[in-house]
CSV table of C-alpha atoms in Angstrom, one decimal:
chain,number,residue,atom,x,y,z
A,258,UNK,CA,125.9,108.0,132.8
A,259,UNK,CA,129.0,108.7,131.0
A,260,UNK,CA,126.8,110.3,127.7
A,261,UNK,CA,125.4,112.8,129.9
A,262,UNK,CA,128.9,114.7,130.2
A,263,UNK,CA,129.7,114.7,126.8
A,264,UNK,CA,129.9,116.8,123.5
A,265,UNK,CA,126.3,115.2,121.7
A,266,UNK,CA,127.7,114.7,117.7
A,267,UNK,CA,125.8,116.9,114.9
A,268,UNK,CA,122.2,115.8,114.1
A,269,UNK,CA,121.8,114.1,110.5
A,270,UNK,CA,121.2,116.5,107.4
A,271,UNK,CA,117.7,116.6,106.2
A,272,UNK,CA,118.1,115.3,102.9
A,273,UNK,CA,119.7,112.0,104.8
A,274,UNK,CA,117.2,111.3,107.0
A,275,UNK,CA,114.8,111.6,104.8
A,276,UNK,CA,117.1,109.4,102.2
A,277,UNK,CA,116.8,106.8,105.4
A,278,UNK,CA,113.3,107.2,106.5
A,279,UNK,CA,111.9,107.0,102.8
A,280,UNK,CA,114.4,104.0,102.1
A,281,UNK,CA,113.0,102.1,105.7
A,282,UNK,CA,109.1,102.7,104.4
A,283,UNK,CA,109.9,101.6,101.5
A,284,UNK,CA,111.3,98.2,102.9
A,285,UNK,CA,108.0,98.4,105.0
A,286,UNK,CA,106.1,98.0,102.1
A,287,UNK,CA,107.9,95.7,100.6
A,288,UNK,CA,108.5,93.5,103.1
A,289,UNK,CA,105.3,93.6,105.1
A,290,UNK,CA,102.6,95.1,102.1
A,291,UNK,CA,102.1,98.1,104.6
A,292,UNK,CA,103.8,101.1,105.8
A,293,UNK,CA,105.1,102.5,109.5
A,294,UNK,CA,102.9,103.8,112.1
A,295,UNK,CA,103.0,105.2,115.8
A,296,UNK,CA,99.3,106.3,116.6
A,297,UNK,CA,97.9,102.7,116.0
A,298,UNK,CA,100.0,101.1,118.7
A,299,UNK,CA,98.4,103.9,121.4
A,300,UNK,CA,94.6,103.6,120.1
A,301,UNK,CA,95.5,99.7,120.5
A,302,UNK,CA,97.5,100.1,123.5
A,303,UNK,CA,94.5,102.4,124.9
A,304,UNK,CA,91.6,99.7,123.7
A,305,UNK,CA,93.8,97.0,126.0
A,306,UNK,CA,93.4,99.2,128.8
A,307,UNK,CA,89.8,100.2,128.8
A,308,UNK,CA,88.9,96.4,128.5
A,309,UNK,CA,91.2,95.9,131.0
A,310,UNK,CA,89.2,98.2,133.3
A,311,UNK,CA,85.9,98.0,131.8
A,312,UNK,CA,85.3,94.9,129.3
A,313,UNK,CA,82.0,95.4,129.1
A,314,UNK,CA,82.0,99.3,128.0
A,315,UNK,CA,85.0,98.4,125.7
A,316,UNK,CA,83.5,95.6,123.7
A,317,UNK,CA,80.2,97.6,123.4
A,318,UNK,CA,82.2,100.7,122.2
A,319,UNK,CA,81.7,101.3,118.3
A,320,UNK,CA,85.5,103.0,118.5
A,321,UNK,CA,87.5,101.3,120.7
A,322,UNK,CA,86.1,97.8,120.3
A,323,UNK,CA,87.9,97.3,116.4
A,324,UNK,CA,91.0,97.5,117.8
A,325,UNK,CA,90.7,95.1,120.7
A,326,UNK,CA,92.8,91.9,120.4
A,327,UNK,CA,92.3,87.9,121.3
A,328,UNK,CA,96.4,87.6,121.3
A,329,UNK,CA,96.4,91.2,123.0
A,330,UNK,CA,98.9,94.1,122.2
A,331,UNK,CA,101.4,91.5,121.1
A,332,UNK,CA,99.5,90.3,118.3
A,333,UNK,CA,99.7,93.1,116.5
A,334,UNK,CA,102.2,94.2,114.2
A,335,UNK,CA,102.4,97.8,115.5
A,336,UNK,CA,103.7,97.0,118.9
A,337,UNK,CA,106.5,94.9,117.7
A,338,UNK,CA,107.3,98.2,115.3
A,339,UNK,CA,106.9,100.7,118.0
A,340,UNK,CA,109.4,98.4,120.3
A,341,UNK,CA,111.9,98.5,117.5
A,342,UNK,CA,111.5,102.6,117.4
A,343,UNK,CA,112.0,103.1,121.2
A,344,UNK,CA,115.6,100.8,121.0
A,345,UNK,CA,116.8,102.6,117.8
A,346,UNK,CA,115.8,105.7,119.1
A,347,UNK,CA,117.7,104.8,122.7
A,348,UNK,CA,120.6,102.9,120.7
A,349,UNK,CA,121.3,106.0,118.3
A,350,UNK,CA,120.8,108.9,120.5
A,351,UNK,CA,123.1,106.7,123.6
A,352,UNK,CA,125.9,106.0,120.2
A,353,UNK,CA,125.7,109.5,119.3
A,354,UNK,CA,126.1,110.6,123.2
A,355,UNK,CA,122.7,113.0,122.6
A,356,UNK,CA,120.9,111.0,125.3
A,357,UNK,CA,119.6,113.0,128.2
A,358,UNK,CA,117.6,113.1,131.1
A,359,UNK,CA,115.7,116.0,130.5
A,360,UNK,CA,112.5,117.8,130.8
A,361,UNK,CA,112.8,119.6,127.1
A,362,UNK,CA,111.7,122.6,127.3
A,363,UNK,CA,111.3,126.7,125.8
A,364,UNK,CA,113.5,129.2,127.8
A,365,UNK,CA,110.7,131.0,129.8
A,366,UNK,CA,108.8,127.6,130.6
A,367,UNK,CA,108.7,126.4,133.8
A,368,UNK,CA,108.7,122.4,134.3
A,369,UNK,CA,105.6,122.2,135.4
A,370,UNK,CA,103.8,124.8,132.7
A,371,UNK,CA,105.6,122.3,130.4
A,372,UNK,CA,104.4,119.0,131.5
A,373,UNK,CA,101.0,120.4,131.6
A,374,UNK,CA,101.3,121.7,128.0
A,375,UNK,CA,102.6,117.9,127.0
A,376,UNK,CA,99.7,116.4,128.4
A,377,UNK,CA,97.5,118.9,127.0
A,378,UNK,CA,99.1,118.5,123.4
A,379,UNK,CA,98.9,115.1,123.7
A,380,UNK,CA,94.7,114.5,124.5
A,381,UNK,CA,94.8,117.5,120.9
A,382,UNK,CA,96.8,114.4,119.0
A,383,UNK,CA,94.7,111.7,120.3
A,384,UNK,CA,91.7,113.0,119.5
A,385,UNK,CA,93.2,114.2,116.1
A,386,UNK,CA,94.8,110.9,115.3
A,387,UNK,CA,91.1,109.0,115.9
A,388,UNK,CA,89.6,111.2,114.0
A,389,UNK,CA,92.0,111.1,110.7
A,390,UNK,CA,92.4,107.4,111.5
A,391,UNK,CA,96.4,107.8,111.3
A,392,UNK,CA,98.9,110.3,112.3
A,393,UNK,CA,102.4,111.9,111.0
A,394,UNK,CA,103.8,108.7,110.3
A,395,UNK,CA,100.8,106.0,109.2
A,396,UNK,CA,98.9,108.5,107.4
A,397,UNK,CA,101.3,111.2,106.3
A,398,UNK,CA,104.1,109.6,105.5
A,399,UNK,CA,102.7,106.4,104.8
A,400,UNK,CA,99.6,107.7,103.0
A,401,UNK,CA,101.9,109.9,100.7
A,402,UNK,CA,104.3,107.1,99.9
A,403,UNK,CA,101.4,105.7,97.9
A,404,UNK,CA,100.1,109.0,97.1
A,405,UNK,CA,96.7,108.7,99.1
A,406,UNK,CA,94.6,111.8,98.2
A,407,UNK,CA,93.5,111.8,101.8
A,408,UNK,CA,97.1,112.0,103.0
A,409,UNK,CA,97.9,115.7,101.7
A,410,UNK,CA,94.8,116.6,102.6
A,411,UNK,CA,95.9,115.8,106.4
A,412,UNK,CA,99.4,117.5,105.8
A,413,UNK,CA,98.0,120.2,105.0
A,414,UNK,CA,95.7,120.4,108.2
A,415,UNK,CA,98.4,119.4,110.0
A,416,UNK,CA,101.3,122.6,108.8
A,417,UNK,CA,98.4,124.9,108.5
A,418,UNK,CA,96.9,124.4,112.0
A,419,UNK,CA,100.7,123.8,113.6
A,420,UNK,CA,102.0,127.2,111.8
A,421,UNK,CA,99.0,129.6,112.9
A,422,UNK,CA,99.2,127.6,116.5
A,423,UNK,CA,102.8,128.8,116.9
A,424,UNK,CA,102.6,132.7,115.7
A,425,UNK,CA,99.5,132.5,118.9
A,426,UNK,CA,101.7,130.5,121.1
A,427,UNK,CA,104.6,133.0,120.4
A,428,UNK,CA,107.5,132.3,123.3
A,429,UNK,CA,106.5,128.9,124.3
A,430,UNK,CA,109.7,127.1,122.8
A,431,UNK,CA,112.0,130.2,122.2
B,148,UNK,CA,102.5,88.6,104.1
B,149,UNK,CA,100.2,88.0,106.9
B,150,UNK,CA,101.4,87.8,110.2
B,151,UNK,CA,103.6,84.7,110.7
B,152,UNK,CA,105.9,85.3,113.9
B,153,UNK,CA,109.5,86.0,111.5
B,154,UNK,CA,107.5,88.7,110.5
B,155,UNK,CA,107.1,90.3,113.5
B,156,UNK,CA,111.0,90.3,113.6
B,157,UNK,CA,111.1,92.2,110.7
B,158,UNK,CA,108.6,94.6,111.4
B,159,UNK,CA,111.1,95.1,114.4
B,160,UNK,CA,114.5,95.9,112.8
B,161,UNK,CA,112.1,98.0,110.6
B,162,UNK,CA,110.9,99.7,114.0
B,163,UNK,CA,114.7,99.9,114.6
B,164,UNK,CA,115.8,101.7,111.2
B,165,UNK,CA,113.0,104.0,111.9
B,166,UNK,CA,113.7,105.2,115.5
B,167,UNK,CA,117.2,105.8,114.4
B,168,UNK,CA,116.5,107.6,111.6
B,169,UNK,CA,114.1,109.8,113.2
B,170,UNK,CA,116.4,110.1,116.5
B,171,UNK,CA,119.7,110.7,114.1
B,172,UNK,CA,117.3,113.6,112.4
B,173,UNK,CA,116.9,116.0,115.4
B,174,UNK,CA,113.1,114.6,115.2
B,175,UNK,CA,112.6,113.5,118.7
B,176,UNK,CA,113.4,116.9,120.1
B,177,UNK,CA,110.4,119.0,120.5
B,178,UNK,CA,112.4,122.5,120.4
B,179,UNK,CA,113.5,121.1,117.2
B,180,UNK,CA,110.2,119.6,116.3
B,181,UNK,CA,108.2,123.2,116.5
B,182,UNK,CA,111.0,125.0,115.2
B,183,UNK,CA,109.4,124.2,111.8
B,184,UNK,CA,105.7,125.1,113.0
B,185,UNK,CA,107.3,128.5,113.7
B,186,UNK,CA,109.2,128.4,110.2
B,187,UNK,CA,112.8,128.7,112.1
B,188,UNK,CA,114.1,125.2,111.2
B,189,UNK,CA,112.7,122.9,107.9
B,190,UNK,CA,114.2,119.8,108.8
B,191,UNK,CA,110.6,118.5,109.5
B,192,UNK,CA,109.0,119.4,106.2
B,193,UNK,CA,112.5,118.8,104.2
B,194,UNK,CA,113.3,115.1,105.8
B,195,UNK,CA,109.4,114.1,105.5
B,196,UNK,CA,109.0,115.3,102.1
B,197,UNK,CA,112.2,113.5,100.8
B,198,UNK,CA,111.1,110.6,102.4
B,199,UNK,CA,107.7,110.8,101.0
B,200,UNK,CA,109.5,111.1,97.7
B,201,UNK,CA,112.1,108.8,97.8
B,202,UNK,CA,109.6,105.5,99.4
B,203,UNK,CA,107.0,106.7,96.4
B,204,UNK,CA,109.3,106.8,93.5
B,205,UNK,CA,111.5,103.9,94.6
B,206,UNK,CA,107.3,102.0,95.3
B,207,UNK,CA,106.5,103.4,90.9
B,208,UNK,CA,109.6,101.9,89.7
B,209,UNK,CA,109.2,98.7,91.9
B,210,UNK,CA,105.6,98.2,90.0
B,211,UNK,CA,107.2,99.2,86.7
B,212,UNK,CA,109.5,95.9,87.0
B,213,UNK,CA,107.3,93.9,88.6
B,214,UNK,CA,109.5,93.3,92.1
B,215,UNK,CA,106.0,94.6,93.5
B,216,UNK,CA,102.5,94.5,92.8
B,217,UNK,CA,101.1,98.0,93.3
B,218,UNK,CA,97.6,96.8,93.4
B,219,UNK,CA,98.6,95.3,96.9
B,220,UNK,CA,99.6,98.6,98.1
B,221,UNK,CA,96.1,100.0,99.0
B,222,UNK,CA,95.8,103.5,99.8
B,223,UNK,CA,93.3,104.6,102.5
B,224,UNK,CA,89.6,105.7,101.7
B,225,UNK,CA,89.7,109.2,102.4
B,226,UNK,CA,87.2,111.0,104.6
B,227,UNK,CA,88.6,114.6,103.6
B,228,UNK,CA,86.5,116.4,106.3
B,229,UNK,CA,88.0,114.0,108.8
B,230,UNK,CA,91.6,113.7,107.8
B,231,UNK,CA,91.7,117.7,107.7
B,232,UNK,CA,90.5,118.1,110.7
B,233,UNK,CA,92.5,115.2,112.6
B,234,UNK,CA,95.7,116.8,110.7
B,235,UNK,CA,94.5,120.3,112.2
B,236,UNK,CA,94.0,118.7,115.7
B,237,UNK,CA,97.4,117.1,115.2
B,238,UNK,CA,99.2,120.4,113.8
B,239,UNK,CA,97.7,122.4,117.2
B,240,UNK,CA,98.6,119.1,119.6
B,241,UNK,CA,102.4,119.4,118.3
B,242,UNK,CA,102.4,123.2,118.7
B,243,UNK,CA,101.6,123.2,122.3
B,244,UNK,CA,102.9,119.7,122.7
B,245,UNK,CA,106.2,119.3,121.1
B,246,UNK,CA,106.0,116.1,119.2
B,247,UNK,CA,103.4,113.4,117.4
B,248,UNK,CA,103.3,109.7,117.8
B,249,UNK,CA,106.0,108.5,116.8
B,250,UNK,CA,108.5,111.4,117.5
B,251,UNK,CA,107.0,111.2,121.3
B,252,UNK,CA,108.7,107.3,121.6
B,253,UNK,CA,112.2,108.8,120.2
B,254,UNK,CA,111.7,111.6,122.4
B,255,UNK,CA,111.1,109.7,125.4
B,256,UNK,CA,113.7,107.0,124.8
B,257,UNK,CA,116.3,109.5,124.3
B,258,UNK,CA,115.8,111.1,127.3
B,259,UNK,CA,113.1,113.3,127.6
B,260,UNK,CA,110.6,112.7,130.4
B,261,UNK,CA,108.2,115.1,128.9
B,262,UNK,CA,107.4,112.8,126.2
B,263,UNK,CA,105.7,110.8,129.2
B,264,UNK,CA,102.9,113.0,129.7
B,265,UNK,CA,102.2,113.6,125.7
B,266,UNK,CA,102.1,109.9,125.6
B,267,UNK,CA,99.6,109.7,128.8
B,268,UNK,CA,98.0,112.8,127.2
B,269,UNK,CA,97.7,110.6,123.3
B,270,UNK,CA,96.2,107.7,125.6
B,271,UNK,CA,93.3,109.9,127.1
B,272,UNK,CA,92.8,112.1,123.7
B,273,UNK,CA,92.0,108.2,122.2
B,274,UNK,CA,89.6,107.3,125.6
B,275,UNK,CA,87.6,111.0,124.9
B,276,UNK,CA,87.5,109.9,121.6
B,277,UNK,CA,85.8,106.9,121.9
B,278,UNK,CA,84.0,107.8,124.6
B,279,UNK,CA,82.5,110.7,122.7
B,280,UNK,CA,82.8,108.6,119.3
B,281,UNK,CA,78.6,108.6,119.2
B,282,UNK,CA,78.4,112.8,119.4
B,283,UNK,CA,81.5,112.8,116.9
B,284,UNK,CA,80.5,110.3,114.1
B,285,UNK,CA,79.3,113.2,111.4
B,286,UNK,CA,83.0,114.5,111.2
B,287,UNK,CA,84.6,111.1,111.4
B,288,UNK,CA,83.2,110.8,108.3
B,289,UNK,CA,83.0,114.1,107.1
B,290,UNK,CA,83.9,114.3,103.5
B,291,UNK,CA,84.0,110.5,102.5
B,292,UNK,CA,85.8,110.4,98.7
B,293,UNK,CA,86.7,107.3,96.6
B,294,UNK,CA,87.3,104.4,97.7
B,295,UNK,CA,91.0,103.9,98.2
B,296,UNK,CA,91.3,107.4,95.9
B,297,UNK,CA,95.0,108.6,95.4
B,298,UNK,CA,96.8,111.4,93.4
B,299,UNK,CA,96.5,109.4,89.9
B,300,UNK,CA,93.0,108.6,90.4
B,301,UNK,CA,91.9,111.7,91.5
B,302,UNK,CA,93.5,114.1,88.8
B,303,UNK,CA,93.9,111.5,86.0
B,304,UNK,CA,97.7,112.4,85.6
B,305,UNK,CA,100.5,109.7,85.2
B,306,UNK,CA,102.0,108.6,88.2
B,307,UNK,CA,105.4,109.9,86.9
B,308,UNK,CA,104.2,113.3,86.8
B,309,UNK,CA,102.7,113.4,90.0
B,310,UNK,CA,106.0,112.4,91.6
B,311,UNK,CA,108.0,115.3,89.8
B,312,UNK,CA,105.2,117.5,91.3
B,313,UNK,CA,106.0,116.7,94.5
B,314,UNK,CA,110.0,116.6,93.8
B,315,UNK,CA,109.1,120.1,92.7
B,316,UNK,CA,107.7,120.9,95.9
B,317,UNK,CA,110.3,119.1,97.6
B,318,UNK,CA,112.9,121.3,96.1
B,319,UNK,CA,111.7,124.2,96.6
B,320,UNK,CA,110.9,123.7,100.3
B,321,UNK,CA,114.6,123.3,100.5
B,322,UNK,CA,115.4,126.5,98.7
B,323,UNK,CA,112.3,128.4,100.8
B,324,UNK,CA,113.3,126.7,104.2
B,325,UNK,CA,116.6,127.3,103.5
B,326,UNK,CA,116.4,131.2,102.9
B,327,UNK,CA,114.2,131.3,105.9
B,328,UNK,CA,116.6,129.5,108.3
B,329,UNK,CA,119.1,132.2,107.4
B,330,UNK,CA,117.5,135.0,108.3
B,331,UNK,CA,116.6,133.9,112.2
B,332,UNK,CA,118.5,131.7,114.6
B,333,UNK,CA,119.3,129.3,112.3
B,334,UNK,CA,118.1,125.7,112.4
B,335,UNK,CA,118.2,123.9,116.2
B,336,UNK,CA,121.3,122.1,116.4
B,337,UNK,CA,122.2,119.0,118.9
B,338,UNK,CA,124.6,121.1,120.7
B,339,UNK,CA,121.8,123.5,121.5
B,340,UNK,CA,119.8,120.7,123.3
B,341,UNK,CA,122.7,119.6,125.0
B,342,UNK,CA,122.3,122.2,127.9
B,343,UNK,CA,119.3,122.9,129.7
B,344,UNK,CA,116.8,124.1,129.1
């Protein structure tokens, strides 16, 4: 792939992606009457599965039986949102030749220390994300956009925990 | 609207302008992502909190001029308990994890097959969940408040003076962050992420 070879252009200041994020959840809300999200479409994605394996279990679940779906995954507003994230994340990072195949990773991490690390951080955000019933995007940013109590009150559970996690988890991404 | 089938076509060019944004940011990298956990690099705290900002101020003076009904715009019921500790659980996941939700789909359609295992990680942190949801229901709803409660509500201050709070906090993030990111390595930059590791 030709971008893999080449000089990857400067990242966007701050200030302007967050000029562009706010000005996209804005449009959100005014187009649609709700914000962005990420964590809904897995929880749904997740409640499509577990039917899929076990109906029975799934529709008796007090959980994961809210989110499941008559028109499935595609009926839901989410999906079609986190579609749209995955081609302008893959359409801006291929234009502005950052795209690589890559396992992303701290200096002193091994591949595989790192893949079980994802994982690991990953069931942490799950379980977080259920619990707060949103995540970074459809409860922080979302939730602060209309100035939800509840959303600062996750923000600050979310820098807290994240900032004492990294001075214990010193070296992992140096 | 409800959910007619143009609007799903909306929601994704809206999915689109968000990707990008987030991708054109730095956001989908996790070295860049935790940079800011460790205090190295604010472009997490700086681009959310503008955006916060700019969607919430641009949302007041849409109400004041009626191209929006704000009543529509419902803010969720808080469970303070819950939310805190699901932010926690989130803060610790993207420590040891490298991203969140939505910064794991940039990061894995930009490249990065880590992102893979966060996602399959997500999935089965949503299955423990609910498969523990009977054992976990007194902190789901730990610390219910009002219904639909926000800022205003809750302190009885104007909206206006809310959102200069938080342009106040905004700011000096930026002048905070800033000072911090000159004293280290200095923020993570594309070109850094271009090599490997």
């Amino acid at each position: 792939m030709v971008a893999e070879h080449s000089t990857p252009h400067a990242f966007l200041s701050p200030l302007l992606t967050g000029v562009g994020l706010g000005a996209t959840l804005y449009a959100a809300f005014l187009l649609t009457g709700h914000g962005l999200g990420a964590f809904g479409f897995f929880r749904d994605l997740t409640a499509a599965l577990a039917a899929w394996t076990d109906p029975f279990w799934t529709s008796e679940n007090a959980y994961l039986s809210n989110f499941l779906s008559e028109g499935g995954l595609l009926s839901g507003w989410i999906t079609w949102e986190i579609g749209g994230v995955a081609i302008g994340g893959l359409l801006g990072s291929l234009a502005a030749r950052r795209f690589r195949f890559k396992i992303e990773r701290g200096a002193g991490v091994a591949s595989v220390s790192r893949l079980a690390y994802a994982l690991f951080g990953g069931v942490l955000t799950g379980l977080g994300a259920a619990l707060a019933r949103g995540c970074t995007s459809g409860l922080g940013l979302s939730g602060g956009a209309v100035l939800s109590s509840g959303a600062f009150v996750f923000l600050l559970g979310f820098f807290l925990a994240g900032v004492l996690a990294a001075i214990g988890l010193k070296g992992l991404w140096k | 609207m409800t959910t007619p089938s143009s609007g799903f076509w909306i929601v994704l060019g809206l999915g689109v302008l968000f990707g990008f944004f987030l991708e054109a940011g730095g956001l989908g990298s996790p070295r860049k992502l935790t940079a800011q956990l460790s205090l190295r690099d604010w472009t997490v705290f700086k681009a959310m909190f503008v955006a916060i900002v700019v969607a919430a101020a641009a949302l007041y003076l849409s109400d004041l001029t009626d191209l929006l009904d704000s009543a529509k715009l419902k803010a969720p019921t808080p469970f303070y308990g819950a939310m805190f500790a699901g932010g926690a659980l989130l803060g610790l996941g993207m420590a040891l994890g490298g991203y969140c939700p939505g910064t794991s789909v940039v990061g894995l359609f930009s490249g990065r097959l880590d992102a893979v295992f966060f996602i399959l990680g997500m999935s089965g942190g949503v299955y423990l969940f609910a498969y523990f949801c009977g054992d976990l229901q007194w902190l789901f709803l730990a610390g219910k408040g009002a219904e639909r409660e926000t800022l205003v509500s809750l302190t009885g201050l104007p909206a206006w003076l809310i959102l200069l709070a938080l342009a106040g906090l905004t700011a000096a993030g930026f002048r905070f962050g800033s000072q911090l990111e000159g004293r280290g390595d200095g923020v993570v930059e594309a070109k850094h992420l271009a090599g490997d590791p």
